[in-house]
XYZ file of C-alpha atoms in Angstrom:
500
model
C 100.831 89.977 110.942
C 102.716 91.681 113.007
C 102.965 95.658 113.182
C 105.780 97.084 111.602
C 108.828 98.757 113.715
C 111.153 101.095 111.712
C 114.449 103.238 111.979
C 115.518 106.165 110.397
C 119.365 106.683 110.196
C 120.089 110.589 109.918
C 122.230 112.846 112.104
C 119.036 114.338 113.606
C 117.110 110.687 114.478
C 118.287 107.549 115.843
C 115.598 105.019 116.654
C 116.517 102.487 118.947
C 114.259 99.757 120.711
C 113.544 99.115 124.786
C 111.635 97.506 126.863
C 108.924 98.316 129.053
C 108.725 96.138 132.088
C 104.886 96.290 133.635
C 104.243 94.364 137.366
C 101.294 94.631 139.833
C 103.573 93.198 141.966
C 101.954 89.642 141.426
C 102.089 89.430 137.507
C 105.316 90.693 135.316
C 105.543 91.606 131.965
C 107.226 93.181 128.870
C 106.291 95.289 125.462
C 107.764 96.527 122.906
C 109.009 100.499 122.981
C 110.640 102.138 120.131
C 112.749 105.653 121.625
C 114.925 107.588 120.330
C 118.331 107.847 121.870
C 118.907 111.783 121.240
C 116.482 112.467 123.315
C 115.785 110.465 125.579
C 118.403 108.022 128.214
C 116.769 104.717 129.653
C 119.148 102.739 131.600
C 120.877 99.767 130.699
C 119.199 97.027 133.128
C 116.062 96.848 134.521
C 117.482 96.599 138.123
C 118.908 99.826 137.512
C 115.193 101.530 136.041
C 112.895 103.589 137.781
C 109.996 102.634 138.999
C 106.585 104.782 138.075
C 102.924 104.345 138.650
C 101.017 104.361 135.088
C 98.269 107.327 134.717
C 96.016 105.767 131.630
C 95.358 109.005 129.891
C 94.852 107.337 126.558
C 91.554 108.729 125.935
C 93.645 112.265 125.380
C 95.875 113.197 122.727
C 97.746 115.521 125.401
C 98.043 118.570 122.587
C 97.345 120.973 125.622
C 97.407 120.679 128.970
C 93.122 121.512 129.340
C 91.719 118.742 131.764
C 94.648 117.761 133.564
C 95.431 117.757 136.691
C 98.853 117.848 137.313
C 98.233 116.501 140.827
C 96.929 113.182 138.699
C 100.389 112.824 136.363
C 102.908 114.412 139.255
C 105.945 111.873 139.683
C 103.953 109.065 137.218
C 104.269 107.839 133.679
C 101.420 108.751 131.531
C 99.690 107.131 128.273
C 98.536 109.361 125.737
C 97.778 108.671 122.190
C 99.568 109.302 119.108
C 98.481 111.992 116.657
C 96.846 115.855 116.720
C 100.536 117.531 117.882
C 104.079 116.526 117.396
C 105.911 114.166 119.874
C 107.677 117.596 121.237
C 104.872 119.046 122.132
C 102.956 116.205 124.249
C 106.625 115.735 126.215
C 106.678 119.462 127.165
C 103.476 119.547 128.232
C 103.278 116.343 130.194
C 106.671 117.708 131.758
C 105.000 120.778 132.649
C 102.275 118.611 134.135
C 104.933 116.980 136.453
C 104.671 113.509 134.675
C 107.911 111.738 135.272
C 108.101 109.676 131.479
C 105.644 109.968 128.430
C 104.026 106.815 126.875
C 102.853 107.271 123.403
C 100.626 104.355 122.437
C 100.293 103.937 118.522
C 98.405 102.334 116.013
C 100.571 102.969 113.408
C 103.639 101.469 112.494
C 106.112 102.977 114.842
C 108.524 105.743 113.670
C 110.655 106.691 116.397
C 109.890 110.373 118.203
C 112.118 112.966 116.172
C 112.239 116.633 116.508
C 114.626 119.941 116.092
C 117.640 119.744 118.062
C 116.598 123.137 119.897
C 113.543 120.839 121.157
C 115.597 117.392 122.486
C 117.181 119.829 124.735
C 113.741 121.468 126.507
C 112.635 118.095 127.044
C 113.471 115.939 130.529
C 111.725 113.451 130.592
C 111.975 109.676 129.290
C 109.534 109.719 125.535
C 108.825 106.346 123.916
C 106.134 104.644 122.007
C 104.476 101.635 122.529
C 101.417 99.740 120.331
C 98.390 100.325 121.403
C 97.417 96.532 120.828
C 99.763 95.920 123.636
C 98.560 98.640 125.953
C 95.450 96.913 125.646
C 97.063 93.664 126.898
C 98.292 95.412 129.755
C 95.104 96.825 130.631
C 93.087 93.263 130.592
C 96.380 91.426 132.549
C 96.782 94.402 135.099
C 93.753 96.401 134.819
C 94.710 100.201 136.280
C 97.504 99.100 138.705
C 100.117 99.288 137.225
C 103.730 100.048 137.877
C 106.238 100.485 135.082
C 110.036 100.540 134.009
C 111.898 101.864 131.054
C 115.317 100.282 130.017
C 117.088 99.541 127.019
C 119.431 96.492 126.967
C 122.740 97.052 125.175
C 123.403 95.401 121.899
C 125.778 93.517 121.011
C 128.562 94.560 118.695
C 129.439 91.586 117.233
C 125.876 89.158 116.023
C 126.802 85.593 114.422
C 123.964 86.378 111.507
C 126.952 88.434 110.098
C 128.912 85.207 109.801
C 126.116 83.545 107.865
C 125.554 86.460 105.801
C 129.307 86.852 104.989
C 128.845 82.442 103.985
C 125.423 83.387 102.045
C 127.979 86.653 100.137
C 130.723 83.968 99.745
C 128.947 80.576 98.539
C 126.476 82.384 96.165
C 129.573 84.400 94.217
C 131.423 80.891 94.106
C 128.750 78.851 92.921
C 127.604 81.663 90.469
C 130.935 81.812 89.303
C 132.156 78.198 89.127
C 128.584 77.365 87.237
C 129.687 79.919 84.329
C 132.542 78.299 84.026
C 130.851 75.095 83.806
C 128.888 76.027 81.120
C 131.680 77.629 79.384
C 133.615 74.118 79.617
C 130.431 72.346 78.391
C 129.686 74.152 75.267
C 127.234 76.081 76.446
C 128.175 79.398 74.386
C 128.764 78.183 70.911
C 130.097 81.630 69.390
C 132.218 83.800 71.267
C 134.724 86.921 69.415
C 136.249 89.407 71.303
C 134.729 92.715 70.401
C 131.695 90.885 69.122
C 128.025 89.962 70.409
C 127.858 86.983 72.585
C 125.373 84.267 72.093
C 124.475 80.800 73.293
C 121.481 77.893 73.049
C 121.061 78.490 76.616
C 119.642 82.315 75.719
C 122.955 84.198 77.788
C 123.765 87.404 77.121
C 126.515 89.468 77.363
C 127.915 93.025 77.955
C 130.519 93.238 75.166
C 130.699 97.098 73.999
C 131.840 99.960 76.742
C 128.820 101.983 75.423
C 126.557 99.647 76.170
C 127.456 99.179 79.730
C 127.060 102.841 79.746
C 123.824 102.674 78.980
C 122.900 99.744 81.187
C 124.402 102.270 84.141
C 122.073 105.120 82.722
C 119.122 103.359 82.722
C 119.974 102.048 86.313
C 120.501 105.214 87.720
C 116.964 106.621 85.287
C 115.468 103.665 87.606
C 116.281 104.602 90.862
C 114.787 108.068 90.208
C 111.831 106.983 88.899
C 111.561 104.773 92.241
C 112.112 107.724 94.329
C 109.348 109.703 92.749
C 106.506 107.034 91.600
C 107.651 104.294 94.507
C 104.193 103.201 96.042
C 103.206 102.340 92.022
C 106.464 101.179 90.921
C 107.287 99.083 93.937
C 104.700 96.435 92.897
C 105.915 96.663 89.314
C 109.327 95.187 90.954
C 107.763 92.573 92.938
C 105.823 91.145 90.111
C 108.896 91.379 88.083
C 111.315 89.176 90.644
C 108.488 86.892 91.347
C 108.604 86.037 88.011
C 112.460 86.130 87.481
C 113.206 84.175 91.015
C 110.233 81.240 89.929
C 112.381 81.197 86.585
C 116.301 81.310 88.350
C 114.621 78.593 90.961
C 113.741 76.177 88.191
C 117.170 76.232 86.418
C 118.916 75.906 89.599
C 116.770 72.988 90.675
C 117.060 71.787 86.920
C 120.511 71.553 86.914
C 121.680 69.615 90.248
C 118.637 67.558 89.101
C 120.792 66.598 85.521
C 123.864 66.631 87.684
C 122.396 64.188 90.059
C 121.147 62.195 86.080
C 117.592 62.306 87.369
C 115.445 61.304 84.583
C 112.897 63.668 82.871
C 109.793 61.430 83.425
C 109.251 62.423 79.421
C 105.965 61.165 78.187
C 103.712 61.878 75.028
C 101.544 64.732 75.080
C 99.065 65.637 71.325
C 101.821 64.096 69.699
C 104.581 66.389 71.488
C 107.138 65.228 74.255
C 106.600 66.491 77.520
C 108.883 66.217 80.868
C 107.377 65.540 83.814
C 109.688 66.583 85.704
C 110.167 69.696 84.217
C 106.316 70.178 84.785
C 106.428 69.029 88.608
C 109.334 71.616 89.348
C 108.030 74.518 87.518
C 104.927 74.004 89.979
C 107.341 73.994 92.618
C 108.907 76.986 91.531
C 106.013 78.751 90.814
C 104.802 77.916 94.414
C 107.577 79.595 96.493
C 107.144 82.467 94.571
C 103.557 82.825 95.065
C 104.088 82.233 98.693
C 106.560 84.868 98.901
C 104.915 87.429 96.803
C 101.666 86.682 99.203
C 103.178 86.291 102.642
C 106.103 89.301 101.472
C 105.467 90.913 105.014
C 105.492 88.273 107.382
C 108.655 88.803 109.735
C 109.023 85.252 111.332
C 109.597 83.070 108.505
C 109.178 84.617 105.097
C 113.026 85.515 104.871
C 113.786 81.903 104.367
C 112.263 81.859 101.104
C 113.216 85.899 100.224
C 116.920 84.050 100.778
C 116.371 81.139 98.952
C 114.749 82.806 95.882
C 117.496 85.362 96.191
C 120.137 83.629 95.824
C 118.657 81.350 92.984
C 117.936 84.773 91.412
C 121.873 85.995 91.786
C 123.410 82.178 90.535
C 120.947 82.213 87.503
C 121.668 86.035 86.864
C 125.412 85.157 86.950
C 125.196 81.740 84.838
C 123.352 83.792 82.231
C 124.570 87.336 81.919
C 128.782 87.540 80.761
C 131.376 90.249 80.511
C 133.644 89.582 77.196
C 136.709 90.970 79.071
C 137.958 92.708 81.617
C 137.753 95.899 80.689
C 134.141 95.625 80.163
C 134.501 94.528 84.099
C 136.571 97.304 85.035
C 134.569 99.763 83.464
C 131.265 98.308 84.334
C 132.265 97.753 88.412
C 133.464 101.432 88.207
C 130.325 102.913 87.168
C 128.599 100.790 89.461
C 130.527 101.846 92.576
C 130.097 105.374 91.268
C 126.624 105.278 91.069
C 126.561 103.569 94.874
C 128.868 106.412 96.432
C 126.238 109.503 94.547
C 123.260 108.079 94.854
C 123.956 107.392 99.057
C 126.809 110.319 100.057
C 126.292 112.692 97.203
C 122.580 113.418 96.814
C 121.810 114.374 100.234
C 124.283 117.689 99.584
C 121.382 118.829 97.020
C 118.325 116.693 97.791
C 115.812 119.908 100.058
C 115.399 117.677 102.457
C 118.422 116.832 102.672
C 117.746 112.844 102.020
C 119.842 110.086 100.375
C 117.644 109.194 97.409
C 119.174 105.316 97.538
C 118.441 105.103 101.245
C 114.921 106.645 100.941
C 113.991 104.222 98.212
C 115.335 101.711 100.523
C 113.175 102.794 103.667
C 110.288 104.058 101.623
C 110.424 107.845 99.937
C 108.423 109.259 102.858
C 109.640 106.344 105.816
C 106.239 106.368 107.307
C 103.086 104.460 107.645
C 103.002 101.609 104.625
C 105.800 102.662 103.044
C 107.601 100.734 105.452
C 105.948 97.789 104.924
C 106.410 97.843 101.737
C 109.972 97.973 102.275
C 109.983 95.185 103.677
C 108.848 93.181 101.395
C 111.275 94.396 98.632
C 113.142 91.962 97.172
C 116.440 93.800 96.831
C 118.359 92.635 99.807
C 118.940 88.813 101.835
C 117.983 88.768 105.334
C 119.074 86.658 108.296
C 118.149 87.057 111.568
C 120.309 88.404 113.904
C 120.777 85.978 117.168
C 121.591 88.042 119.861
C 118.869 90.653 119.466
C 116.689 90.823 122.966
C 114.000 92.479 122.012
C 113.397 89.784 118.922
C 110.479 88.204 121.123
C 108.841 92.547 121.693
C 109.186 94.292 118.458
C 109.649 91.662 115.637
C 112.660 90.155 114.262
C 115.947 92.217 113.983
C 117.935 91.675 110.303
C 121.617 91.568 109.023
C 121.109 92.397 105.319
C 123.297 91.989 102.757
C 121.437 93.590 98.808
C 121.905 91.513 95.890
C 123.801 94.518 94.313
C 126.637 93.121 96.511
C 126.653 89.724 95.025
C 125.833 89.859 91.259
C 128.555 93.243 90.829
C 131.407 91.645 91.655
C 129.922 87.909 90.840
C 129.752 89.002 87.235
C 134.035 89.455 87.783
C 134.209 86.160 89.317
C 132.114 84.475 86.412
C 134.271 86.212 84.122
C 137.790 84.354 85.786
C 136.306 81.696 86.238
C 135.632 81.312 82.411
C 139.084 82.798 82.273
C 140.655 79.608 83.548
C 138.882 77.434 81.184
C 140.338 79.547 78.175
C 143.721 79.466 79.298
C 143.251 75.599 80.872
C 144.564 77.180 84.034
C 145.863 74.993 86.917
C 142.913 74.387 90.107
C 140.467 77.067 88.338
C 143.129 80.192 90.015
C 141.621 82.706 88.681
C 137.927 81.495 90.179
C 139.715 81.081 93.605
C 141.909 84.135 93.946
C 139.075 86.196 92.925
C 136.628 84.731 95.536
C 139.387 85.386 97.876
C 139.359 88.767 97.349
C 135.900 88.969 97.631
C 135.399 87.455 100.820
C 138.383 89.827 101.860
C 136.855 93.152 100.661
C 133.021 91.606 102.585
C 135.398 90.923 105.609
C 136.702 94.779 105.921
C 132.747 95.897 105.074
C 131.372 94.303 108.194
C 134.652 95.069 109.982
C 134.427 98.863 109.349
C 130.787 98.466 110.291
C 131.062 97.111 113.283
C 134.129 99.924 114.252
C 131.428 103.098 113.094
C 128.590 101.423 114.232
C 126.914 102.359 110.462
C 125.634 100.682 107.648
C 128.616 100.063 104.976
C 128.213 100.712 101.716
C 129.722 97.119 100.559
C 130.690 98.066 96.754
C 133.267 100.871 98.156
C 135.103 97.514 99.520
C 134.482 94.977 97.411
C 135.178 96.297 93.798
C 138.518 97.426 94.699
C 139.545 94.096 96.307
C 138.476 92.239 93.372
C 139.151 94.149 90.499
C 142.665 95.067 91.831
C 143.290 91.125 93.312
C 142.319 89.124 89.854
C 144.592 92.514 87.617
C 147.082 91.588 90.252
C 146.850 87.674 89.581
C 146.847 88.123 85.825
C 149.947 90.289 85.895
C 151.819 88.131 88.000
C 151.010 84.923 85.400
C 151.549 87.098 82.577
C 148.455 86.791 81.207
C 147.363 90.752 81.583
C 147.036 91.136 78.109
C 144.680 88.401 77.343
C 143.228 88.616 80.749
C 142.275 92.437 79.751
C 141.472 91.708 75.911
C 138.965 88.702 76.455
C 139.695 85.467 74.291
C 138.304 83.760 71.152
C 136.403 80.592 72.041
C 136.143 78.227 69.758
C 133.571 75.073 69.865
C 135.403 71.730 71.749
C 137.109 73.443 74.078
C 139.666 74.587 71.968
C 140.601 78.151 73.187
C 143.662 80.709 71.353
C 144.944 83.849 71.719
C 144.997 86.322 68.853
């Protein structure tokens, strides 16, 4: 497994990730470093670098200068180890020593080298970290000889995995949607009253009363804090729960393009009872690639495939089974929702001591350091894909567009709603299902667009819920149907669907 490489996004660190190019003038080859950019400038190619000799001083933290000869470090790169004194404090004093770029080697996950702003400006010298693992490669491929360069490829802009991810956002809201409306055409709620509880053979619920969604809000946001506070017990309290809830969402997805391909149940006579074999052989399936994920959770290389794949099982069930009665259950409900994104990320650092973001700390980890990391990696809150163009992919582990499933189910549970819309009203090509993806995949287009212009993370909801909510009001108002379209509708069995 490989050791985990993190960033912190605050206006005092920026972690970015290099390359350190080591030759003998025989033998080439590259690690890993993590730097961060504030303090320290590596150039952009390596023809353009600097070339040092290495000083291995990793038998020394380098918390004071005792020992040292500067005559050793003058005009070279030095290895120290990580630990004793902050990363400040070994760069000033190798820079006193003469040492023209600091090496930390670590055996930690790497964090990237932060410090006051007073101290980025007393240091002068290049600062990165490294693994020790791979300082110990170098050593047995180059022994002492060794020359070194520091550089830091730029990145890309623009990565294709955004494309996928945007196709992963679209497809999963569609499908979601388009399978509640299935149901809904199929008898699959068998009592439906506007203003009343929803229920169905199927076991769907529904979120039918404002003060309910209220509540469901509450005890999101009650959640969060909790996480914040009690993560390293709760965290495993989560996993255990979307294990379970992913192995379940897998089987009915399976389940159901196995009915819609008419793949027979295998059922055969068990103590007297019917049993399906194929309902047996795919629960074991199911079961499996949970299992798998839950065990292998921190593996970079090829674990996302099945976070992904259990994801989005997780978000199609999650919209097939959980309803909004109307719309203004929707508008109220996406409201909150993109209330509680914009607090809990731009609002809580402004009173938080530290001056954190409690949803981005829960994301990272409350303290971002050591195993909280890892952990974070392994929470099942977000889909990953790999980004293609990342050049250090091979060095420090694989680089991720994410996209959370927050940013699916919140506005999926609008598109499920017009999607059993149209098969109230018997609309025309399912247009309330098809405007409203539209506007989803418009509002996910101006996300990544106005991420890609600031060059920061994008909180998607602040896009998304206005695009839908304001595209399907739009649609509805245009067709004249605003007043059902906001009131909900009375189903009745057979398909047979009035207005009050």
């Amino acid at each position: 497994m490989s050791t985990t490489i993190y960033c912190f996004y605050s206006t005092q660190v920026i972690c970015q990730e290099a390359i350190l190019h080591i030759s003998n003038g025989a033998t080439d080859k590259e690690y890993c470093l993590v730097y961060n950019s504030l303090w320290t400038n590596l150039s952009l190619s390596l023809s353009a670098a600097t070339a040092y000799p290495l000083v291995n001083l990793s038998s020394r933290l380098l918390c004071s200068s005792a020992g040292v000869s500067p005559a050793i470090v003058r005009g070279k790169a030095v290895v120290v180890m990580r630990g004793g004194c902050n990363f400040s404090q070994k760069a000033e004093i190798a820079q006193d020593l003469g040492a023209a770029a600091l090496i930390v080697a670590s055996t930690k996950p790497m964090s990237p080298p932060g410090a006051n702003v007073t101290e980025y400006e007393k240091v002068q010298i290049p600062l990165a970290l490294m693994r020790y693992m791979d300082f110990l490669d170098a050593q047995n491929v180059f022994g002492e000889e060794m020359q070194v360069r520091l550089y830091a490829p730029a990145v890309p802009v623009f990565d294709a995995s955004i494309v996928v991810m945007l196709l992963i956002g679209v497809v999963t809201v569609a499908l979601g949607g388009y399978w509640s409306g299935a149901c809904e055409r199929s008898d699959c709620t068998h009592t439906r009253g506007r203003g009343g509880e929803e229920k169905s053979d199927s076991g769907d619920l529904a979120l039918y009363s404002p003060l309910k969604v209220v509540i469901f809000v509450g005890l999101m946001c009650l959640m969060l804090v909790l996480m914040y506070f009690f993560y390293k017990y709760l965290v495993y309290v989560i996993i255990a729960i979307f294990c379970l809830a992913s192995a379940t969402a897998l089987f009915s997805c399976l389940d159901a393009l196995l009915d819609l391909a008419k793949c027979s149940p295998m059922s055969v006579t068990v103590l007297g009872g019917s049993v399906s074999v194929r309902s047996v052989l795919l629960s074991a399936v199911c079961v499996t690639v949970a299992v798998v994920w839950g065990v292998y959770r921190n593996e970079d290389r090829w674990i996302w495939i099945l976070q992904d794949l259990l994801g989005v099982a997780f978000c199609l069930n999650f919209l097939k089974t959980i309803s909004l009665s109307n719309f203004k259950i929707c508008v109220i409900l996406l409201s909150l929702l993109l209330l509680y994104d914009v607090f809990f990320v731009f609002i809580t650092p402004l009173f938080m001591p530290n001056g954190e973001s409690i949803m981005v700390q829960v994301a990272l980890g409350p303290d971002a350091a050591g195993e909280k990391v890892t952990t974070h990696l392994s929470l099942p809150v977000v889909m990953r894909v790999p980004r293609f163009s990342a050049w250090t992919q091979n060095l420090c582990g694989m680089q991720f567009s994410i996209l959370g499933y927050g940013d699916i189910i919140v506005p999926g549970l609008l598109v499920a709603y017009c999607s059993r819309f149209d098969v109230w009203v018997n609309s025309p090509k399912k247009i309330y299902l098809f405007c409203c993806c539209i506007a989803y995949l418009c509002g996910m287009v101006l996300t990544f667009a106005v991420m890609l212009v600031t060059k920061m993370g994008q909180p998607a909801l602040l896009y998304l819920v206005p695009f839908t909510l304001l595209g399907s009001a739009l649609l509805a108002w245009r067709r004249g149907e605003m007043r059902q379209f906001w009131n909900g509708t009375t189903y009745e069995v057979r398909g047979q669907d009035t207005f009050p």
